[in-house]
Amino acid sequence: MAYETIIVETRSKVGLVTLNRPKALNALNSQVLADLLASCRAFEADADIGAIVITGSEKAFAAGADIKEMQSKSYVDAYMEDFFSGWEDFTRIRKPIIAAVSGYALGGGCELAMMCDFIIASDNAKFGQPEITLGVMPGMGGSQRLTRFVGKAKAMDMCLTGRMMDAAEAERTGLVSRVVATSDLLEEALKAAAKIAGFSLPAVMMAKEAVNRAYETTLSEGLRFERRLFHSMFALEDQKEGMAAFTEKRQANFKNR
Ligand code: HXC
C-alpha cells in the first residue's frame, strides 16, 4: 500500500515506519495519523512481523501536531470530532513498538514517542511539550504520560515553561531507555526490535500488556493480572521449548515468533 506521509519497509521480522513530511519537520497532521494507524494495523495482522520501529529524520522525529492544520479550529470543531482521540487507537496496537528518536520530539512528537513501548534516543534528541508557547497545553497525553514517566517536578517544568530536555536528561529521568550515537540510532533500534521479534510473540505481547497494566491499576490488581497471564503461559508450546532449550543447553526455537 502506498502512503502519503510515511515510508513503510520490512527488515526481516521487523516493520519499519519512517515519518516523512520533511518540509514540516514531520508535523503530525490527520493524514499522518491515518497512515501510521493503517501501517501499524497491517503489521499487526502480518504473522511474519514480530516488532515495529517508528522513526523520523535526523533533524526531527516529529515537531508536534500540525499547527497549521489546527490553527483555525473552533471549540465546537475540536469537540465534535473529538480532536486527537484517534491517537488512542494507536495505543491499542498489541505488538511491541519502539520509537527511534533523533532530533526534535516536541508536543505531539514527544507524545507519540511516549505512546510507543519504549524510546531509543540519539544523542542529538530533544524532547519537549512547548504547547504553552502556542497558548494551549498538551492534548495527546503529554500531561499524563510525561508525569508518569518523569514525575511531577520535571513534567510541570516541561509543560509550564515549554523548555526542551536533551537526550542525557531524558535518559536520566527515565523518559528514554537508551541513548546512542546519532549515526547508530536506526541500526540499534532495528537490532533491539529484531531481538524482540526472535522471542515467542504471545509471550512478548503478554509482557507488553502486563507492563502497560501497571499504568492503569493498583499494585495488587496489577500483580494478580501478571500472575494470571504468567499461569496461562504454561499452555504455550514456546514455554516448553524455551525451558527445554535451557536445560538442553541449546538455542530455543520458538514456534510462535
Ligand atoms: C506545522 C511545523 C511544525 C508544526 C515545524 N513546522 N513544526 N508546521 N506544525 N508543529 C514547519 C515550519 O512552519 C517550517 O515550515 C518548517 O516546518 C521548518 O521549521 P522551522 O521552524 O523553519 O525550523 P527550525 O528553525 O529549525 O526550528 C525547528 C523547531 C520549530 C524549533 C522545531 O519548527 C518549532 O518550534 N516548531 C513548533 C514546535 C511546537 O510548538 N510543537 C508543538 C505543536 S502543538 P515553513 O513552511 O515555514 O518552511 C502540539 C499539540 C497541541 O503538538 C495540542 C493542542 C490541543
PDB file of C-alpha atoms and ligand atoms in Angstrom:
ATOM      1  CA  MET A   1       0.000   0.000   0.000  1.00  0.00           C
ATOM      2  CA  ALA A   2       1.284   3.493  -0.847  1.00  0.00           C
ATOM      3  CA  TYR A   3       1.273   6.058   1.931  1.00  0.00           C
ATOM      4  CA  GLU A   4       1.395   9.820   1.600  1.00  0.00           C
ATOM      5  CA  THR A   5       3.229  10.811   4.765  1.00  0.00           C
ATOM      6  CA  ILE A   6       5.258   7.773   5.827  1.00  0.00           C
ATOM      7  CA  ILE A   7       7.663   5.243   4.320  1.00  0.00           C
ATOM      8  CA  VAL A   8       6.961   1.641   5.255  1.00  0.00           C
ATOM      9  CA  GLU A   9       9.531  -1.151   4.980  1.00  0.00           C
ATOM     10  CA  THR A  10      10.142  -4.539   6.493  1.00  0.00           C
ATOM     11  CA  ARG A  11      13.529  -5.722   7.716  1.00  0.00           C
ATOM     12  CA  SER A  12      13.177  -9.444   8.226  1.00  0.00           C
ATOM     13  CA  LYS A  13      10.594  -9.753  11.035  1.00  0.00           C
ATOM     14  CA  VAL A  14      10.600  -6.050  11.896  1.00  0.00           C
ATOM     15  CA  GLY A  15       8.214  -3.470  10.461  1.00  0.00           C
ATOM     16  CA  LEU A  16       9.811  -0.056   9.983  1.00  0.00           C
ATOM     17  CA  VAL A  17       7.768   3.132   9.666  1.00  0.00           C
ATOM     18  CA  THR A  18       9.594   6.372   8.814  1.00  0.00           C
ATOM     19  CA  LEU A  19       7.649   9.604   9.230  1.00  0.00           C
ATOM     20  CA  ASN A  20       8.165  11.510   6.006  1.00  0.00           C
ATOM     21  CA  ARG A  21       6.988  15.129   5.937  1.00  0.00           C
ATOM     22  CA  PRO A  22      10.456  16.699   5.813  1.00  0.00           C
ATOM     23  CA  LYS A  23       9.214  20.195   4.909  1.00  0.00           C
ATOM     24  CA  ALA A  24       7.093  20.312   8.067  1.00  0.00           C
ATOM     25  CA  LEU A  25       9.610  18.528  10.333  1.00  0.00           C
ATOM     26  CA  ASN A  26       7.226  15.552  10.395  1.00  0.00           C
ATOM     27  CA  ALA A  27       4.406  17.540  11.994  1.00  0.00           C
ATOM     28  CA  LEU A  28       1.579  15.151  12.787  1.00  0.00           C
ATOM     29  CA  ASN A  29      -1.489  16.031  10.740  1.00  0.00           C
ATOM     30  CA  SER A  30      -4.571  13.874  10.308  1.00  0.00           C
ATOM     31  CA  GLN A  31      -3.052  12.118   7.270  1.00  0.00           C
ATOM     32  CA  VAL A  32      -0.016  11.053   9.339  1.00  0.00           C
ATOM     33  CA  LEU A  33      -2.348   9.597  11.952  1.00  0.00           C
ATOM     34  CA  ALA A  34      -4.327   7.738   9.261  1.00  0.00           C
ATOM     35  CA  ASP A  35      -1.151   6.431   7.580  1.00  0.00           C
ATOM     36  CA  LEU A  36       0.518   5.442  10.836  1.00  0.00           C
ATOM     37  CA  LEU A  37      -2.574   3.615  12.050  1.00  0.00           C
ATOM     38  CA  ALA A  38      -3.061   1.795   8.742  1.00  0.00           C
ATOM     39  CA  SER A  39       0.586   0.700   8.584  1.00  0.00           C
ATOM     40  CA  CYS A  40       0.696  -0.482  12.192  1.00  0.00           C
ATOM     41  CA  ARG A  41      -2.591  -2.337  11.784  1.00  0.00           C
ATOM     42  CA  ALA A  42      -1.179  -4.047   8.688  1.00  0.00           C
ATOM     43  CA  PHE A  43       1.917  -5.080  10.674  1.00  0.00           C
ATOM     44  CA  GLU A  44      -0.334  -6.273  13.495  1.00  0.00           C
ATOM     45  CA  ALA A  45      -2.205  -8.521  11.033  1.00  0.00           C
ATOM     46  CA  ASP A  46       1.004  -9.822   9.441  1.00  0.00           C
ATOM     47  CA  ALA A  47       2.083 -13.051  11.138  1.00  0.00           C
ATOM     48  CA  ASP A  48       5.637 -12.542   9.858  1.00  0.00           C
ATOM     49  CA  ILE A  49       6.116  -9.329  11.846  1.00  0.00           C
ATOM     50  CA  GLY A  50       7.178  -9.519  15.494  1.00  0.00           C
ATOM     51  CA  ALA A  51       8.016  -5.878  16.310  1.00  0.00           C
ATOM     52  CA  ILE A  52       7.669  -2.378  14.872  1.00  0.00           C
ATOM     53  CA  VAL A  53      10.083   0.576  14.825  1.00  0.00           C
ATOM     54  CA  ILE A  54       8.848   4.129  14.276  1.00  0.00           C
ATOM     55  CA  THR A  55      11.385   6.764  13.383  1.00  0.00           C
ATOM     56  CA  GLY A  56      11.668  10.195  11.763  1.00  0.00           C
ATOM     57  CA  SER A  57      14.543  12.103  10.192  1.00  0.00           C
ATOM     58  CA  GLU A  58      17.859  13.024  11.772  1.00  0.00           C
ATOM     59  CA  LYS A  59      16.555  16.570  12.399  1.00  0.00           C
ATOM     60  CA  ALA A  60      13.095  15.682  13.670  1.00  0.00           C
ATOM     61  CA  PHE A  61      11.263  12.655  14.941  1.00  0.00           C
ATOM     62  CA  ALA A  62       8.214  14.952  14.864  1.00  0.00           C
ATOM     63  CA  ALA A  63       7.971  18.663  15.735  1.00  0.00           C
ATOM     64  CA  GLY A  64       4.460  18.279  17.088  1.00  0.00           C
ATOM     65  CA  ALA A  65       0.879  18.195  15.978  1.00  0.00           C
ATOM     66  CA  ASP A  66       0.440  20.215  12.792  1.00  0.00           C
ATOM     67  CA  ILE A  67      -0.063  23.786  13.998  1.00  0.00           C
ATOM     68  CA  LYS A  68      -1.224  24.995  10.585  1.00  0.00           C
ATOM     69  CA  GLU A  69      -3.902  22.296  10.414  1.00  0.00           C
ATOM     70  CA  MET A  70      -5.365  23.038  13.829  1.00  0.00           C
ATOM     71  CA  GLN A  71      -4.844  26.809  13.951  1.00  0.00           C
ATOM     72  CA  SER A  72      -8.341  27.803  12.780  1.00  0.00           C
ATOM     73  CA  LYS A  73     -10.364  25.120  14.546  1.00  0.00           C
ATOM     74  CA  SER A  74     -13.201  26.267  16.774  1.00  0.00           C
ATOM     75  CA  TYR A  75     -14.094  24.717  20.093  1.00  0.00           C
ATOM     76  CA  VAL A  76     -17.092  23.011  18.531  1.00  0.00           C
ATOM     77  CA  ASP A  77     -14.913  21.565  15.715  1.00  0.00           C
ATOM     78  CA  ALA A  78     -12.462  20.171  18.260  1.00  0.00           C
ATOM     79  CA  TYR A  79     -15.210  18.824  20.498  1.00  0.00           C
ATOM     80  CA  MET A  80     -17.401  17.313  17.785  1.00  0.00           C
ATOM     81  CA  GLU A  81     -14.552  15.492  16.057  1.00  0.00           C
ATOM     82  CA  ASP A  82     -13.089  14.605  19.478  1.00  0.00           C
ATOM     83  CA  PHE A  83      -9.826  16.015  18.145  1.00  0.00           C
ATOM     84  CA  PHE A  84      -6.765  13.812  18.847  1.00  0.00           C
ATOM     85  CA  SER A  85      -8.883  10.896  20.154  1.00  0.00           C
ATOM     86  CA  GLY A  86      -7.753   8.879  17.106  1.00  0.00           C
ATOM     87  CA  TRP A  87      -4.330   8.599  18.700  1.00  0.00           C
ATOM     88  CA  GLU A  88      -5.854   6.320  21.323  1.00  0.00           C
ATOM     89  CA  ASP A  89      -6.267   3.730  18.552  1.00  0.00           C
ATOM     90  CA  PHE A  90      -2.513   3.788  18.095  1.00  0.00           C
ATOM     91  CA  THR A  91      -2.052   2.701  21.712  1.00  0.00           C
ATOM     92  CA  ARG A  92      -4.242  -0.354  21.010  1.00  0.00           C
ATOM     93  CA  ILE A  93      -1.609  -1.925  18.739  1.00  0.00           C
ATOM     94  CA  ARG A  94      -0.627  -5.080  20.621  1.00  0.00           C
ATOM     95  CA  LYS A  95       2.708  -5.854  19.019  1.00  0.00           C
ATOM     96  CA  PRO A  96       5.724  -4.093  20.519  1.00  0.00           C
ATOM     97  CA  ILE A  97       6.646  -0.678  19.107  1.00  0.00           C
ATOM     98  CA  ILE A  98       9.995   1.065  19.584  1.00  0.00           C
ATOM     99  CA  ALA A  99      10.329   4.794  18.946  1.00  0.00           C
ATOM    100  CA  ALA A 100      13.747   5.633  17.466  1.00  0.00           C
ATOM    101  CA  VAL A 101      14.056   9.358  18.147  1.00  0.00           C
ATOM    102  CA  SER A 102      16.583  11.698  16.574  1.00  0.00           C
ATOM    103  CA  GLY A 103      16.285  15.492  16.726  1.00  0.00           C
ATOM    104  CA  TYR A 104      13.077  17.182  17.805  1.00  0.00           C
ATOM    105  CA  ALA A 105      10.337  15.235  19.558  1.00  0.00           C
ATOM    106  CA  LEU A 106       8.115  18.136  20.540  1.00  0.00           C
ATOM    107  CA  GLY A 107       4.482  18.381  21.593  1.00  0.00           C
ATOM    108  CA  GLY A 108       2.612  15.621  19.763  1.00  0.00           C
ATOM    109  CA  GLY A 109       6.003  14.240  18.666  1.00  0.00           C
ATOM    110  CA  CYS A 110       7.049  13.688  22.271  1.00  0.00           C
ATOM    111  CA  GLU A 111       3.578  12.324  22.994  1.00  0.00           C
ATOM    112  CA  LEU A 112       3.768   9.887  20.064  1.00  0.00           C
ATOM    113  CA  ALA A 113       7.168   8.665  21.271  1.00  0.00           C
ATOM    114  CA  MET A 114       5.658   8.121  24.729  1.00  0.00           C
ATOM    115  CA  MET A 115       2.770   6.118  23.209  1.00  0.00           C
ATOM    116  CA  CYS A 116       5.336   3.652  21.881  1.00  0.00           C
ATOM    117  CA  ASP A 117       6.570   0.908  24.225  1.00  0.00           C
ATOM    118  CA  PHE A 118       9.997   2.380  24.723  1.00  0.00           C
ATOM    119  CA  ILE A 119      12.179   5.083  23.276  1.00  0.00           C
ATOM    120  CA  ILE A 120      15.716   4.741  21.976  1.00  0.00           C
ATOM    121  CA  ALA A 121      17.120   8.238  21.508  1.00  0.00           C
ATOM    122  CA  SER A 122      20.081   9.541  19.588  1.00  0.00           C
ATOM    123  CA  ASP A 123      22.448  11.884  21.398  1.00  0.00           C
ATOM    124  CA  ASN A 124      21.019  14.876  19.477  1.00  0.00           C
ATOM    125  CA  ALA A 125      17.411  14.189  20.569  1.00  0.00           C
ATOM    126  CA  LYS A 126      15.381  16.984  22.149  1.00  0.00           C
ATOM    127  CA  PHE A 127      12.114  16.335  23.935  1.00  0.00           C
ATOM    128  CA  GLY A 128       9.605  18.979  24.905  1.00  0.00           C
ATOM    129  CA  GLN A 129       5.985  19.974  25.447  1.00  0.00           C
ATOM    130  CA  PRO A 130       6.068  23.526  24.043  1.00  0.00           C
ATOM    131  CA  GLU A 131       2.275  23.853  23.641  1.00  0.00           C
ATOM    132  CA  ILE A 132       2.214  26.555  26.337  1.00  0.00           C
ATOM    133  CA  THR A 133       4.145  28.827  23.956  1.00  0.00           C
ATOM    134  CA  LEU A 134       1.225  28.490  21.490  1.00  0.00           C
ATOM    135  CA  GLY A 135      -1.353  29.440  24.099  1.00  0.00           C
ATOM    136  CA  VAL A 136      -2.511  25.867  24.694  1.00  0.00           C
ATOM    137  CA  MET A 137      -1.399  22.756  26.599  1.00  0.00           C
ATOM    138  CA  PRO A 138      -0.568  19.134  25.681  1.00  0.00           C
ATOM    139  CA  GLY A 139      -3.522  17.328  24.120  1.00  0.00           C
ATOM    140  CA  MET A 140      -2.214  13.898  23.092  1.00  0.00           C
ATOM    141  CA  GLY A 141      -1.332  12.589  26.546  1.00  0.00           C
ATOM    142  CA  GLY A 142       1.665  14.764  27.463  1.00  0.00           C
ATOM    143  CA  SER A 143       0.361  15.988  30.798  1.00  0.00           C
ATOM    144  CA  GLN A 144      -0.448  12.419  31.847  1.00  0.00           C
ATOM    145  CA  ARG A 145       2.216  10.160  30.319  1.00  0.00           C
ATOM    146  CA  LEU A 146       5.120  12.561  30.862  1.00  0.00           C
ATOM    147  CA  THR A 147       4.133  12.937  34.530  1.00  0.00           C
ATOM    148  CA  ARG A 148       4.033   9.164  34.984  1.00  0.00           C
ATOM    149  CA  PHE A 149       7.373   8.734  33.218  1.00  0.00           C
ATOM    150  CA  VAL A 150       9.471  11.550  34.691  1.00  0.00           C
ATOM    151  CA  GLY A 151       7.482  12.613  37.792  1.00  0.00           C
ATOM    152  CA  LYS A 152       5.635  15.792  38.699  1.00  0.00           C
ATOM    153  CA  ALA A 153       8.572  18.184  39.086  1.00  0.00           C
ATOM    154  CA  LYS A 154      10.046  17.595  35.623  1.00  0.00           C
ATOM    155  CA  ALA A 155       6.640  17.289  33.931  1.00  0.00           C
ATOM    156  CA  MET A 156       5.455  20.592  35.417  1.00  0.00           C
ATOM    157  CA  ASP A 157       8.721  22.256  34.421  1.00  0.00           C
ATOM    158  CA  MET A 158       8.379  20.989  30.826  1.00  0.00           C
ATOM    159  CA  CYS A 159       4.654  21.747  30.431  1.00  0.00           C
ATOM    160  CA  LEU A 160       4.734  25.157  32.148  1.00  0.00           C
ATOM    161  CA  THR A 161       7.971  26.580  30.724  1.00  0.00           C
ATOM    162  CA  GLY A 162       7.953  24.720  27.389  1.00  0.00           C
ATOM    163  CA  ARG A 163      11.683  24.049  27.729  1.00  0.00           C
ATOM    164  CA  MET A 164      13.323  21.107  25.985  1.00  0.00           C
ATOM    165  CA  MET A 165      15.115  18.169  27.598  1.00  0.00           C
ATOM    166  CA  ASP A 166      18.235  16.855  25.914  1.00  0.00           C
ATOM    167  CA  ALA A 167      18.938  13.151  25.481  1.00  0.00           C
ATOM    168  CA  ALA A 168      21.079  12.884  28.630  1.00  0.00           C
ATOM    169  CA  GLU A 169      18.363  14.409  30.822  1.00  0.00           C
ATOM    170  CA  ALA A 170      15.729  12.259  29.127  1.00  0.00           C
ATOM    171  CA  GLU A 171      17.695   9.125  29.929  1.00  0.00           C
ATOM    172  CA  ARG A 172      18.476  10.242  33.494  1.00  0.00           C
ATOM    173  CA  THR A 173      14.804  10.913  34.193  1.00  0.00           C
ATOM    174  CA  GLY A 174      13.541   7.659  32.692  1.00  0.00           C
ATOM    175  CA  LEU A 175      11.853   9.067  29.596  1.00  0.00           C
ATOM    176  CA  VAL A 176      14.088   7.050  27.272  1.00  0.00           C
ATOM    177  CA  SER A 177      15.567   3.611  27.713  1.00  0.00           C
ATOM    178  CA  ARG A 178      18.879   4.153  25.910  1.00  0.00           C
ATOM    179  CA  VAL A 179      20.862   6.891  24.206  1.00  0.00           C
ATOM    180  CA  VAL A 180      23.058   6.025  21.229  1.00  0.00           C
ATOM    181  CA  ALA A 181      25.171   7.945  18.711  1.00  0.00           C
ATOM    182  CA  THR A 182      23.008   9.581  16.047  1.00  0.00           C
ATOM    183  CA  SER A 183      24.690   7.565  13.302  1.00  0.00           C
ATOM    184  CA  ASP A 184      23.839   4.298  15.104  1.00  0.00           C
ATOM    185  CA  LEU A 185      20.224   5.077  16.004  1.00  0.00           C
ATOM    186  CA  LEU A 186      18.345   3.138  13.356  1.00  0.00           C
ATOM    187  CA  GLU A 187      20.683   0.167  13.499  1.00  0.00           C
ATOM    188  CA  GLU A 188      20.391  -0.036  17.315  1.00  0.00           C
ATOM    189  CA  ALA A 189      16.596   0.273  17.219  1.00  0.00           C
ATOM    190  CA  LEU A 190      16.302  -2.362  14.487  1.00  0.00           C
ATOM    191  CA  LYS A 191      18.651  -4.638  16.425  1.00  0.00           C
ATOM    192  CA  ALA A 192      16.510  -4.315  19.567  1.00  0.00           C
ATOM    193  CA  ALA A 193      13.347  -4.925  17.540  1.00  0.00           C
ATOM    194  CA  ALA A 194      14.874  -7.975  15.813  1.00  0.00           C
ATOM    195  CA  LYS A 195      15.834  -9.376  19.205  1.00  0.00           C
ATOM    196  CA  ILE A 196      12.251  -8.979  20.443  1.00  0.00           C
ATOM    197  CA  ALA A 197      10.909 -10.487  17.200  1.00  0.00           C
ATOM    198  CA  GLY A 198      13.036 -13.580  17.824  1.00  0.00           C
ATOM    199  CA  PHE A 199      11.187 -14.393  21.044  1.00  0.00           C
ATOM    200  CA  SER A 200       7.785 -16.019  21.456  1.00  0.00           C
ATOM    201  CA  LEU A 201       5.284 -13.457  20.132  1.00  0.00           C
ATOM    202  CA  PRO A 202       2.491 -14.355  22.563  1.00  0.00           C
ATOM    203  CA  ALA A 203       4.951 -14.072  25.481  1.00  0.00           C
ATOM    204  CA  VAL A 204       6.172 -10.701  24.169  1.00  0.00           C
ATOM    205  CA  MET A 205       2.622  -9.408  23.710  1.00  0.00           C
ATOM    206  CA  MET A 206       1.574 -10.539  27.171  1.00  0.00           C
ATOM    207  CA  ALA A 207       4.651  -8.900  28.705  1.00  0.00           C
ATOM    208  CA  LYS A 208       3.721  -5.647  26.933  1.00  0.00           C
ATOM    209  CA  GLU A 209       0.156  -5.937  28.183  1.00  0.00           C
ATOM    210  CA  ALA A 210       1.317  -6.570  31.743  1.00  0.00           C
ATOM    211  CA  VAL A 211       3.757  -3.636  31.880  1.00  0.00           C
ATOM    212  CA  ASN A 212       1.104  -1.313  30.444  1.00  0.00           C
ATOM    213  CA  ARG A 213      -1.318  -2.535  33.102  1.00  0.00           C
ATOM    214  CA  ALA A 214       0.947  -1.005  35.743  1.00  0.00           C
ATOM    215  CA  TYR A 215      -0.170   2.419  34.480  1.00  0.00           C
ATOM    216  CA  GLU A 216      -3.854   1.589  34.728  1.00  0.00           C
ATOM    217  CA  THR A 217      -4.428  -0.182  38.016  1.00  0.00           C
ATOM    218  CA  THR A 218      -3.410  -0.742  41.644  1.00  0.00           C
ATOM    219  CA  LEU A 219      -0.355  -2.795  42.601  1.00  0.00           C
ATOM    220  CA  SER A 220      -2.391  -5.711  43.976  1.00  0.00           C
ATOM    221  CA  GLU A 221      -4.629  -5.867  40.883  1.00  0.00           C
ATOM    222  CA  GLY A 222      -1.599  -5.493  38.623  1.00  0.00           C
ATOM    223  CA  LEU A 223       0.202  -8.329  40.398  1.00  0.00           C
ATOM    224  CA  ARG A 224      -2.871 -10.547  40.095  1.00  0.00           C
ATOM    225  CA  PHE A 225      -3.142  -9.679  36.371  1.00  0.00           C
ATOM    226  CA  GLU A 226       0.543 -10.521  35.923  1.00  0.00           C
ATOM    227  CA  ARG A 227       0.194 -13.839  37.739  1.00  0.00           C
ATOM    228  CA  ARG A 228      -2.843 -14.899  35.691  1.00  0.00           C
ATOM    229  CA  LEU A 229      -1.008 -14.127  32.436  1.00  0.00           C
ATOM    230  CA  PHE A 230       2.057 -15.918  33.765  1.00  0.00           C
ATOM    231  CA  HIS A 231      -0.027 -19.000  34.640  1.00  0.00           C
ATOM    232  CA  SER A 232      -1.510 -19.017  31.135  1.00  0.00           C
ATOM    233  CA  MET A 233       1.977 -19.183  29.663  1.00  0.00           C
ATOM    234  CA  PHE A 234       2.293 -22.796  30.741  1.00  0.00           C
ATOM    235  CA  ALA A 235      -0.184 -23.521  27.927  1.00  0.00           C
ATOM    236  CA  LEU A 236       2.285 -22.168  25.352  1.00  0.00           C
ATOM    237  CA  GLU A 237       4.351 -24.559  23.286  1.00  0.00           C
ATOM    238  CA  ASP A 238       7.007 -21.874  23.416  1.00  0.00           C
ATOM    239  CA  GLN A 239       7.268 -22.176  27.206  1.00  0.00           C
ATOM    240  CA  LYS A 240       8.001 -25.899  26.831  1.00  0.00           C
ATOM    241  CA  GLU A 241      10.507 -25.171  24.073  1.00  0.00           C
ATOM    242  CA  GLY A 242      12.191 -22.260  25.896  1.00  0.00           C
ATOM    243  CA  MET A 243      12.690 -24.198  29.099  1.00  0.00           C
ATOM    244  CA  ALA A 244      13.711 -27.407  27.289  1.00  0.00           C
ATOM    245  CA  ALA A 245      16.295 -25.424  25.306  1.00  0.00           C
ATOM    246  CA  PHE A 246      17.727 -24.018  28.536  1.00  0.00           C
ATOM    247  CA  THR A 247      18.104 -27.416  30.181  1.00  0.00           C
ATOM    248  CA  GLU A 248      19.485 -28.949  26.977  1.00  0.00           C
ATOM    249  CA  LYS A 249      21.963 -26.031  26.639  1.00  0.00           C
ATOM    250  CA  ARG A 250      20.833 -25.115  23.130  1.00  0.00           C
ATOM    251  CA  GLN A 251      19.219 -22.169  21.359  1.00  0.00           C
ATOM    252  CA  ALA A 252      15.421 -22.047  21.713  1.00  0.00           C
ATOM    253  CA  ASN A 253      13.481 -22.476  18.504  1.00  0.00           C
ATOM    254  CA  PHE A 254      10.193 -20.733  19.247  1.00  0.00           C
ATOM    255  CA  LYS A 255       7.231 -21.729  17.075  1.00  0.00           C
ATOM    256  CA  ASN A 256       5.144 -18.617  17.615  1.00  0.00           C
ATOM    257  CA  ARG A 257       7.509 -15.923  16.513  1.00  0.00           C
TER     258      ARG A 257
HETATM  259  C1  HXC B   1       3.350  22.679  11.443  1.00  0.00           C
HETATM  260  C2  HXC B   1       5.615  22.935  11.518  1.00  0.00           C
HETATM  261  C3  HXC B   1       5.654  22.464  12.832  1.00  0.00           C
HETATM  262  C4  HXC B   1       4.420  22.073  13.438  1.00  0.00           C
HETATM  263  C5  HXC B   1       7.655  22.946  12.244  1.00  0.00           C
HETATM  264  N1  HXC B   1       6.880  23.220  11.193  1.00  0.00           N
HETATM  265  N2  HXC B   1       6.943  22.487  13.260  1.00  0.00           N
HETATM  266  N3  HXC B   1       4.475  23.026  10.827  1.00  0.00           N
HETATM  267  N4  HXC B   1       3.306  22.200  12.705  1.00  0.00           N
HETATM  268  N5  HXC B   1       4.353  21.577  14.672  1.00  0.00           N
HETATM  269  C6  HXC B   1       7.288  23.754   9.899  1.00  0.00           C
HETATM  270  C7  HXC B   1       7.654  25.210   9.947  1.00  0.00           C
HETATM  271  O1  HXC B   1       6.498  26.017   9.893  1.00  0.00           O
HETATM  272  C8  HXC B   1       8.516  25.368   8.724  1.00  0.00           C
HETATM  273  O2  HXC B   1       7.695  25.452   7.581  1.00  0.00           O
HETATM  274  C9  HXC B   1       9.247  24.044   8.671  1.00  0.00           C
HETATM  275  O3  HXC B   1       8.474  23.113   9.451  1.00  0.00           O
HETATM  276  C10 HXC B   1      10.645  24.101   9.278  1.00  0.00           C
HETATM  277  O4  HXC B   1      10.557  24.641  10.573  1.00  0.00           O
HETATM  278  P1  HXC B   1      11.446  25.861  11.090  1.00  0.00           P
HETATM  279  O5  HXC B   1      10.739  26.462  12.246  1.00  0.00           O
HETATM  280  O6  HXC B   1      11.831  26.767   9.967  1.00  0.00           O
HETATM  281  O7  HXC B   1      12.746  25.070  11.565  1.00  0.00           O
HETATM  282  P2  HXC B   1      13.784  25.487  12.701  1.00  0.00           P
HETATM  283  O8  HXC B   1      14.068  26.962  12.638  1.00  0.00           O
HETATM  284  O9  HXC B   1      14.933  24.554  12.558  1.00  0.00           O
HETATM  285  O10 HXC B   1      13.044  25.230  14.090  1.00  0.00           O
HETATM  286  C11 HXC B   1      12.682  23.913  14.475  1.00  0.00           C
HETATM  287  C12 HXC B   1      11.632  23.948  15.634  1.00  0.00           C
HETATM  288  C13 HXC B   1      10.449  24.845  15.205  1.00  0.00           C
HETATM  289  C14 HXC B   1      12.314  24.504  16.891  1.00  0.00           C
HETATM  290  C15 HXC B   1      11.206  22.517  15.901  1.00  0.00           C
HETATM  291  O11 HXC B   1       9.989  24.440  13.908  1.00  0.00           O
HETATM  292  C16 HXC B   1       9.297  24.793  16.153  1.00  0.00           C
HETATM  293  O12 HXC B   1       9.325  25.405  17.222  1.00  0.00           O
HETATM  294  N6  HXC B   1       8.207  24.090  15.755  1.00  0.00           N
HETATM  295  C17 HXC B   1       6.985  24.036  16.528  1.00  0.00           C
HETATM  296  C18 HXC B   1       7.159  23.153  17.725  1.00  0.00           C
HETATM  297  C19 HXC B   1       5.876  23.090  18.543  1.00  0.00           C
HETATM  298  O13 HXC B   1       5.399  24.119  19.036  1.00  0.00           O
HETATM  299  N7  HXC B   1       5.301  21.882  18.678  1.00  0.00           N
HETATM  300  C20 HXC B   1       4.069  21.697  19.385  1.00  0.00           C
HETATM  301  C21 HXC B   1       2.919  21.751  18.423  1.00  0.00           C
HETATM  302  S1  HXC B   1       1.375  21.659  19.276  1.00  0.00           S
HETATM  303  P3  HXC B   1       7.819  26.668   6.535  1.00  0.00           P
HETATM  304  O14 HXC B   1       6.696  26.394   5.562  1.00  0.00           O
HETATM  305  O15 HXC B   1       7.715  27.916   7.298  1.00  0.00           O
HETATM  306  O16 HXC B   1       9.188  26.456   5.922  1.00  0.00           O
HETATM  307  C22 HXC B   1       1.167  20.019  19.656  1.00  0.00           C
HETATM  308  C23 HXC B   1      -0.036  19.576  20.419  1.00  0.00           C
HETATM  309  C24 HXC B   1      -1.013  20.658  20.590  1.00  0.00           C
HETATM  310  O17 HXC B   1       1.928  19.210  19.328  1.00  0.00           O
HETATM  311  C25 HXC B   1      -2.149  20.245  21.458  1.00  0.00           C
HETATM  312  C26 HXC B   1      -3.179  21.313  21.470  1.00  0.00           C
HETATM  313  C27 HXC B   1      -4.547  20.841  21.739  1.00  0.00           C
END
